[in-house]
Short mmCIF file of C-alpha atoms in Angstrom, two decimals:
data_model
loop_
_atom_site.label_atom_id
_atom_site.label_comp_id
_atom_site.label_asym_id
_atom_site.label_seq_id
_atom_site.Cartn_x
_atom_site.Cartn_y
_atom_site.Cartn_z
CA UNK Q 722 -0.14 0.00 -0.16
CA UNK Q 723 1.35 3.26 -1.03
CA UNK Q 724 0.33 6.88 -0.28
CA UNK Q 725 1.17 9.55 -3.13
CA UNK Q 726 0.49 13.30 -2.88
CA UNK Q 727 0.71 16.25 -5.32
CA UNK Q 728 2.90 18.18 -2.98
CA UNK Q 729 4.05 18.53 0.75
CA UNK Q 730 2.95 22.22 1.79
CA UNK Q 731 -0.76 23.02 2.02
CA UNK Q 732 -1.35 26.64 2.51
CA UNK Q 733 -3.52 28.22 4.93
CA UNK Q 734 -5.19 31.34 2.95
CA UNK Q 735 -6.84 32.60 6.13
CA UNK Q 736 -10.36 32.17 4.83
CA UNK Q 737 -9.61 28.83 3.22
CA UNK Q 738 -7.22 25.99 3.37
CA UNK Q 739 -5.68 24.14 0.24
CA UNK Q 740 -7.51 20.72 -0.07
CA UNK Q 741 -5.35 17.78 0.60
CA UNK Q 742 -5.54 15.71 -2.57
CA UNK Q 743 -3.85 12.20 -2.13
CA UNK Q 744 -3.78 9.00 -4.19
CA UNK Q 745 -3.43 5.46 -2.91
CA UNK Q 746 -2.25 2.09 -4.61
CA UNK Q 747 -2.42 -1.46 -3.80
CA UNK Q 748 -6.05 -1.34 -2.24
CA UNK Q 749 -8.06 -4.08 -0.52
CA UNK Q 750 -10.42 -2.58 2.09
CA UNK Q 751 -9.06 0.81 3.26
CA UNK Q 752 -9.88 3.65 5.71
CA UNK Q 753 -7.70 6.91 5.61
CA UNK Q 754 -7.53 9.88 8.31
CA UNK Q 755 -5.99 13.13 8.18
CA UNK Q 756 -4.66 13.98 11.88
CA UNK Q 757 -3.56 17.16 13.20
CA UNK Q 758 -1.44 16.24 16.37
CA UNK Q 759 0.62 17.68 18.95
CA UNK Q 760 3.74 15.35 19.82
CA UNK Q 761 5.30 15.90 23.14
CA UNK Q 762 7.40 12.73 23.56
CA UNK Q 763 9.67 10.35 21.53
CA UNK Q 764 8.38 7.12 19.84
CA UNK Q 765 10.16 5.01 22.62
CA UNK Q 766 7.17 6.01 25.00
CA UNK Q 767 4.74 4.28 22.78
CA UNK Q 768 6.69 0.99 23.23
CA UNK Q 769 6.17 1.19 26.98
CA UNK Q 770 2.52 2.00 26.65
CA UNK Q 771 2.47 5.61 26.96
CA UNK Q 772 0.81 8.03 24.63
CA UNK Q 773 3.19 10.53 23.27
CA UNK Q 774 0.66 12.34 20.94
CA UNK Q 775 -2.41 14.26 21.50
CA UNK Q 776 -4.77 14.73 18.50
CA UNK Q 777 -6.11 18.19 17.93
CA UNK Q 778 -8.20 17.27 15.03
CA UNK Q 779 -9.14 14.05 12.95
CA UNK Q 780 -11.13 13.64 9.88
CA UNK Q 781 -11.71 9.94 8.72
CA UNK Q 782 -13.33 8.28 5.51
CA UNK Q 783 -13.47 4.98 4.01
CA UNK Q 784 -12.09 4.93 0.30
CA UNK Q 785 -12.52 1.39 -0.72
CA UNK Q 786 -14.82 0.00 -1.24
CA UNK Q 787 -16.31 3.51 -2.33
CA UNK Q 788 -19.24 4.82 -0.31
CA UNK Q 789 -21.30 7.50 -1.63
CA UNK Q 790 -20.02 9.91 -3.89
CA UNK Q 791 -16.68 11.74 -4.03
CA UNK Q 792 -15.46 15.10 -5.42
CA UNK Q 793 -13.97 15.13 -8.83
CA UNK Q 794 -10.17 14.30 -9.12
CA UNK Q 795 -7.91 17.36 -9.44
CA UNK Q 796 -5.70 17.22 -12.73
CA UNK Q 797 -2.72 16.31 -10.44
CA UNK Q 798 -4.62 13.40 -9.07
CA UNK Q 799 -5.54 12.03 -12.51
CA UNK Q 800 -1.78 12.22 -13.44
CA UNK Q 801 -0.90 10.15 -10.36
CA UNK Q 802 -3.61 7.57 -10.79
CA UNK Q 803 -2.21 6.81 -14.11
CA UNK Q 804 0.81 5.66 -12.56
CA UNK Q 805 -1.06 3.48 -10.36
CA UNK Q 806 -3.08 1.97 -13.00
CA UNK Q 807 -6.17 0.18 -12.09
CA UNK Q 808 -4.90 -0.27 -8.41
CA UNK Q 809 -5.11 3.36 -7.66
CA UNK Q 810 -7.92 5.42 -5.75
CA UNK Q 811 -8.03 9.00 -5.01
CA UNK Q 812 -9.43 11.06 -2.09
CA UNK Q 813 -9.46 14.28 -0.67
CA UNK Q 814 -9.37 16.31 2.66
CA UNK Q 815 -10.59 19.67 3.76
CA UNK Q 816 -8.48 21.20 6.69
CA UNK Q 817 -10.33 23.31 9.08
CA UNK Q 818 -9.29 26.86 8.90
CA UNK Q 819 -8.78 27.26 12.60
CA UNK Q 820 -6.33 24.60 13.05
CA UNK Q 821 -2.79 25.41 13.87
CA UNK Q 822 0.27 25.57 11.31
CA UNK Q 823 3.08 23.20 11.54
CA UNK Q 824 5.43 23.93 14.09
CA UNK Q 825 8.15 22.27 15.89
CA UNK Q 826 10.44 22.59 19.10
CA UNK Q 827 13.93 22.52 18.12
CA UNK Q 828 15.61 19.59 19.91
CA UNK Q 829 19.28 19.60 21.27
CA UNK Q 830 22.06 18.35 19.00
CA UNK Q 831 22.16 15.17 21.01
CA UNK Q 832 18.66 14.45 20.85
CA UNK Q 833 17.25 11.52 18.58
CA UNK Q 834 13.99 10.88 17.22
CA UNK Q 835 11.28 13.19 16.06
CA UNK Q 836 10.83 16.51 17.42
CA UNK Q 837 8.00 17.90 19.74
CA UNK Q 838 5.28 20.04 17.91
CA UNK Q 839 2.30 20.19 16.00
CA UNK Q 840 2.35 17.99 12.60
CA UNK Q 841 -0.18 16.62 10.10
CA UNK Q 842 -0.28 13.06 9.27
CA UNK Q 843 -2.10 11.23 6.49
CA UNK Q 844 -2.54 7.52 7.39
CA UNK Q 845 -4.22 4.72 5.26
CA UNK Q 846 -5.05 1.16 6.71
CA UNK Q 847 -6.62 -1.88 6.02
CA UNK Q 848 -9.37 -2.21 8.50
CA UNK Q 849 -11.06 -5.30 9.83
CA UNK Q 850 -14.02 -3.83 11.21
CA UNK Q 851 -16.64 -2.01 9.16
CA UNK Q 852 -16.17 1.44 11.14
CA UNK Q 853 -14.41 1.44 14.34
CA UNK Q 854 -12.06 4.27 14.84
CA UNK Q 855 -10.45 2.60 18.02
CA UNK Q 856 -9.60 -0.60 16.02
CA UNK Q 857 -6.10 -1.95 16.68
CA UNK Q 858 -4.20 -1.91 13.51
CA UNK Q 859 -1.16 -3.90 12.77
CA UNK Q 860 1.72 -1.57 11.61
CA UNK Q 861 2.17 -3.57 8.45
CA UNK Q 862 -1.31 -2.93 7.34
CA UNK Q 863 -0.75 0.77 7.37
CA UNK Q 864 1.23 3.51 5.50
CA UNK Q 865 1.73 7.16 6.66
CA UNK Q 866 2.57 10.39 5.08
CA UNK Q 867 3.60 13.57 7.06
CA UNK Q 868 2.33 16.90 5.46
CA UNK Q 869 2.53 20.61 6.39
CA UNK Q 870 -0.06 23.28 6.95
CA UNK Q 871 1.76 26.53 6.21
CA UNK Q 872 0.76 30.42 6.31
CA UNK Q 873 2.28 33.40 4.45
CA UNK Q 874 2.08 37.08 5.40
CA UNK Q 875 -0.84 38.98 4.73
CA UNK Q 876 -0.89 41.19 1.49
CA UNK Q 877 -1.25 44.63 3.63
CA UNK Q 878 1.37 45.22 6.31
CA UNK Q 879 0.60 47.98 8.90
CA UNK Q 880 3.07 50.65 10.06
CA UNK Q 881 5.29 49.60 12.73
CA UNK Q 882 5.04 50.30 16.50
CA UNK Q 883 6.58 52.93 18.65
CA UNK Q 884 7.57 52.91 22.41
CA UNK Q 885 9.12 55.59 24.34
CA UNK Q 886 10.24 55.97 28.09
CA UNK Q 887 11.68 58.90 30.24
CA UNK Q 888 13.60 57.77 33.51
CA UNK Q 889 15.17 60.00 36.21
CA UNK Q 890 17.92 58.68 38.42
CA UNK Q 891 18.88 59.17 42.40
CA UNK Q 892 19.98 62.53 43.32
CA UNK Q 893 18.88 64.19 39.77
CA UNK Q 894 15.81 65.70 38.56
CA UNK Q 895 16.84 65.27 35.14
CA UNK Q 896 15.69 62.59 32.80
CA UNK Q 897 17.19 60.31 29.97
CA UNK Q 898 14.52 59.98 27.27
CA UNK Q 899 14.42 57.07 25.00
CA UNK Q 900 12.31 56.52 21.90
CA UNK Q 901 12.49 53.31 19.63
CA UNK Q 902 10.38 52.48 16.37
CA UNK Q 903 10.34 50.16 13.62
CA UNK Q 904 8.83 51.09 10.12
CA UNK Q 905 6.61 47.96 9.60
CA UNK Q 906 4.73 45.65 11.95
CA UNK Q 907 5.75 42.57 9.94
CA UNK Q 908 9.22 41.50 8.48
CA UNK Q 909 10.06 38.34 6.46
CA UNK Q 910 12.30 35.97 7.86
CA UNK Q 911 15.90 36.57 7.06
CA UNK Q 912 15.27 40.36 6.10
CA UNK Q 913 17.07 43.13 7.87
CA UNK Q 914 15.00 44.88 10.41
CA UNK Q 915 15.95 48.66 10.86
CA UNK Q 916 15.49 49.90 14.37
CA UNK Q 917 15.24 53.61 14.79
CA UNK Q 918 16.55 54.85 18.32
CA UNK Q 919 16.22 58.37 19.47
CA UNK Q 920 17.87 59.40 22.81
CA UNK Q 921 17.84 62.60 24.58
CA UNK Q 922 20.29 62.36 27.70
CA UNK Q 923 19.50 65.64 29.94
CA UNK Q 924 21.43 64.35 32.93
CA UNK Q 925 25.22 64.51 33.72
CA UNK Q 926 25.21 60.74 33.29
CA UNK Q 927 26.71 58.92 30.14
CA UNK Q 928 24.88 56.33 27.96
CA UNK Q 929 27.78 53.81 27.40
CA UNK Q 930 26.24 51.58 24.80
CA UNK Q 931 22.88 50.44 23.15
CA UNK Q 932 21.55 46.64 23.31
CA UNK Q 933 19.06 45.30 21.03
CA UNK Q 934 17.50 41.96 21.64
CA UNK Q 935 14.93 40.02 20.06
CA UNK Q 936 12.93 37.31 22.07
CA UNK Q 937 10.75 34.47 20.94
CA UNK Q 938 8.03 33.70 23.34
CA UNK Q 939 6.55 30.32 22.95
CA UNK Q 940 3.40 29.07 24.85
CA UNK Q 941 2.54 25.38 25.03
CA UNK Q 942 -1.11 25.04 25.42
CA UNK Q 943 -2.03 21.40 25.41
CA UNK Q 944 -0.13 19.10 27.72
CA UNK Q 945 0.59 21.88 30.29
CA UNK Q 946 0.44 25.56 30.89
CA UNK Q 947 4.09 26.09 29.89
CA UNK Q 948 5.18 29.65 28.59
CA UNK Q 949 8.87 30.43 28.05
CA UNK Q 950 11.08 32.88 26.26
CA UNK Q 951 14.36 32.39 24.40
CA UNK Q 952 16.58 35.24 22.92
CA UNK Q 953 17.23 34.67 19.14
CA UNK Q 954 19.30 38.01 18.57
CA UNK Q 955 21.40 39.71 21.10
CA UNK Q 956 23.78 42.73 19.62
CA UNK Q 957 25.32 45.45 21.62
CA UNK Q 958 26.42 48.92 19.76
CA UNK Q 959 29.19 50.97 21.22
CA UNK Q 960 27.34 54.30 20.88
CA UNK Q 961 28.22 56.77 23.65
CA UNK Q 962 25.88 59.70 24.51
CA UNK Q 963 27.51 62.03 26.93
CA UNK Q 964 25.43 64.13 29.28
CA UNK Q 965 23.18 66.73 28.01
CA UNK Q 966 23.44 65.62 24.35
CA UNK Q 967 21.14 63.57 21.95
CA UNK Q 968 21.62 60.89 19.56
CA UNK Q 969 19.30 59.69 16.78
CA UNK Q 970 20.42 56.49 14.66
CA UNK Q 971 19.02 53.50 12.82
CA UNK Q 972 20.39 50.02 13.82
CA UNK Q 973 19.85 46.89 11.45
CA UNK Q 974 19.45 43.47 13.05
CA UNK Q 975 18.47 40.20 11.30
CA UNK Q 976 17.24 37.18 13.66
CA UNK Q 977 18.25 34.08 12.03
CA UNK Q 978 17.72 30.25 12.94
CA UNK Q 979 21.30 29.48 11.78
CA UNK Q 980 22.69 31.65 14.78
CA UNK Q 981 20.48 29.65 17.13
CA UNK Q 982 20.92 26.09 16.13
CA UNK Q 983 22.13 25.10 19.78
CA UNK Q 984 19.03 26.34 21.72
CA UNK Q 985 16.90 23.36 22.74
CA UNK Q 986 13.18 24.23 22.68
CA UNK Q 987 13.30 27.10 20.17
CA UNK Q 988 10.09 27.09 18.16
CA UNK Q 989 10.59 26.57 14.28
CA UNK Q 990 8.42 26.18 11.40
CA UNK Q 991 7.58 22.52 10.73
CA UNK Q 992 10.07 20.69 8.61
CA UNK Q 993 9.95 17.37 6.60
CA UNK Q 994 12.87 15.02 7.45
CA UNK Q 995 16.04 17.00 7.62
CA UNK Q 996 15.53 19.86 5.21
CA UNK Q 997 16.32 23.45 6.26
CA UNK Q 998 13.50 25.41 7.98
CA UNK Q 999 13.46 29.08 9.69
CA UNK Q 1000 12.34 30.40 13.16
CA UNK Q 1001 8.86 29.77 13.68
CA UNK Q 1002 6.38 32.46 12.31
CA UNK Q 1003 4.35 34.60 14.61
CA UNK Q 1004 0.95 32.81 15.37
CA UNK Q 1005 -1.90 34.88 13.98
CA UNK Q 1006 -5.12 34.62 16.08
CA UNK Q 1007 -8.17 35.67 14.04
CA UNK Q 1008 -11.48 36.50 15.68
CA UNK Q 1009 -13.51 33.59 16.88
CA UNK Q 1010 -10.43 31.13 16.83
CA UNK Q 1011 -10.11 28.76 19.66
CA UNK Q 1012 -6.60 29.64 21.20
CA UNK Q 1013 -6.51 26.23 22.92
CA UNK Q 1014 -6.63 24.33 19.52
CA UNK Q 1015 -3.47 26.26 18.36
CA UNK Q 1016 -1.27 23.73 20.48
CA UNK Q 1017 1.90 26.21 20.26
CA UNK Q 1018 1.76 29.92 20.10
CA UNK Q 1019 4.64 31.84 19.04
CA UNK Q 1020 5.25 35.62 19.33
CA UNK Q 1021 8.26 37.95 19.27
CA UNK Q 1022 9.24 41.31 20.59
CA UNK Q 1023 12.32 43.75 20.19
CA UNK Q 1024 13.93 45.03 23.43
CA UNK Q 1025 16.07 48.20 23.26
CA UNK Q 1026 18.02 48.73 26.22
CA UNK Q 1027 20.62 51.67 27.17
CA UNK Q 1028 23.16 51.15 29.85
CA UNK Q 1029 23.50 54.37 31.63
CA UNK Q 1030 26.64 54.90 33.82
CA UNK Q 1031 27.67 57.87 36.24
CA UNK Q 1032 31.22 57.96 34.71
CA UNK Q 1033 34.33 58.10 36.82
CA UNK Q 1034 35.97 54.99 38.50
CA UNK Q 1035 32.77 53.69 39.84
CA UNK Q 1036 30.70 54.48 36.66
CA UNK Q 1037 30.56 50.67 35.80
CA UNK Q 1038 29.10 49.84 39.57
CA UNK Q 1039 26.62 52.26 39.43
CA UNK Q 1040 25.02 51.96 35.87
CA UNK Q 1041 21.38 51.13 35.25
CA UNK Q 1042 19.42 50.35 32.41
CA UNK Q 1043 16.62 52.33 30.45
CA UNK Q 1044 14.71 50.13 28.18
CA UNK Q 1045 11.44 49.77 26.00
CA UNK Q 1046 9.84 46.91 24.05
CA UNK Q 1047 8.32 46.64 20.54
CA UNK Q 1048 6.06 43.85 19.20
CA UNK Q 1049 7.43 42.23 16.12
CA UNK Q 1050 5.67 39.76 13.63
CA UNK Q 1051 7.94 37.30 11.63
CA UNK Q 1052 6.59 35.57 8.58
CA UNK Q 1053 7.48 33.99 5.25
CA UNK Q 1054 6.41 36.07 2.09
CA UNK Q 1055 3.59 34.70 -0.23
CA UNK Q 1056 5.14 33.18 -3.26
CA UNK Q 1057 3.83 34.76 -6.81
CA UNK Q 1058 2.29 31.43 -7.61
CA UNK Q 1059 0.25 30.70 -4.60
#
């Protein structure tokens, strides 16, 4: 028994999701299902009777013998069926628009097996019962195919956010003013992100350096209330702003997965086998969506911090921070042919 599909990626267009069209050969009496699942353990747990997957959504259908009517085959399905000759049979699935996109949690270099995360699996199996979703199926009577649900950036991108803060210090009534902003709310993976920084230092203290970090916050919703933050970019700029002076400058940063390969638990876009991927795209929650159905929520923020020192021999010991945060959306651009 063989599963054949016309592609590996199925796109969430917000209002609709691509139909999953699959062909299967070497039929006897077969059921298939498409499952969106959250994996939170290794396959070894299954060997000792522990469930390492939680199904978020499942759709089942009998494909042989044929029951009722089925939708017309797509041109790609027709081409695949020609290869299967008279042993092939086509079927389709409609993915719910409220389901999560494929996302994984990056394993440590020494970890083995499949990574934790949300994935989509098409499984065909030879059934002994007429219609029993709980039937125990022998592995030799099944075949599996992993696919991905992906989402691209929307066509219109709003203007970027701005944040500011004014801070005074002990023994001084003067202030340090910090303002930071980005041009757009959304940036594509791998694109430079210009961060505009304005500083007005009214005090006698000295701004010794500027630090820009980008944090990824991952919220795991299914197996426990787990929320954690990992820094995916950390850069320092030796820009000194003396007392009673100003600075206005744009700093360019690029958060990349290639600079974070060793970070266990970092959220990445779903991958197939060992192919390259990128940092997980920001989770977009539409009105009416069930947040708990998303499995893993991913968000980003940019932090701009000033290290303010008193100067002199004890300047480093009496230094303090002035900082602001900006929300950031990271996504992949929509290809021209989608």
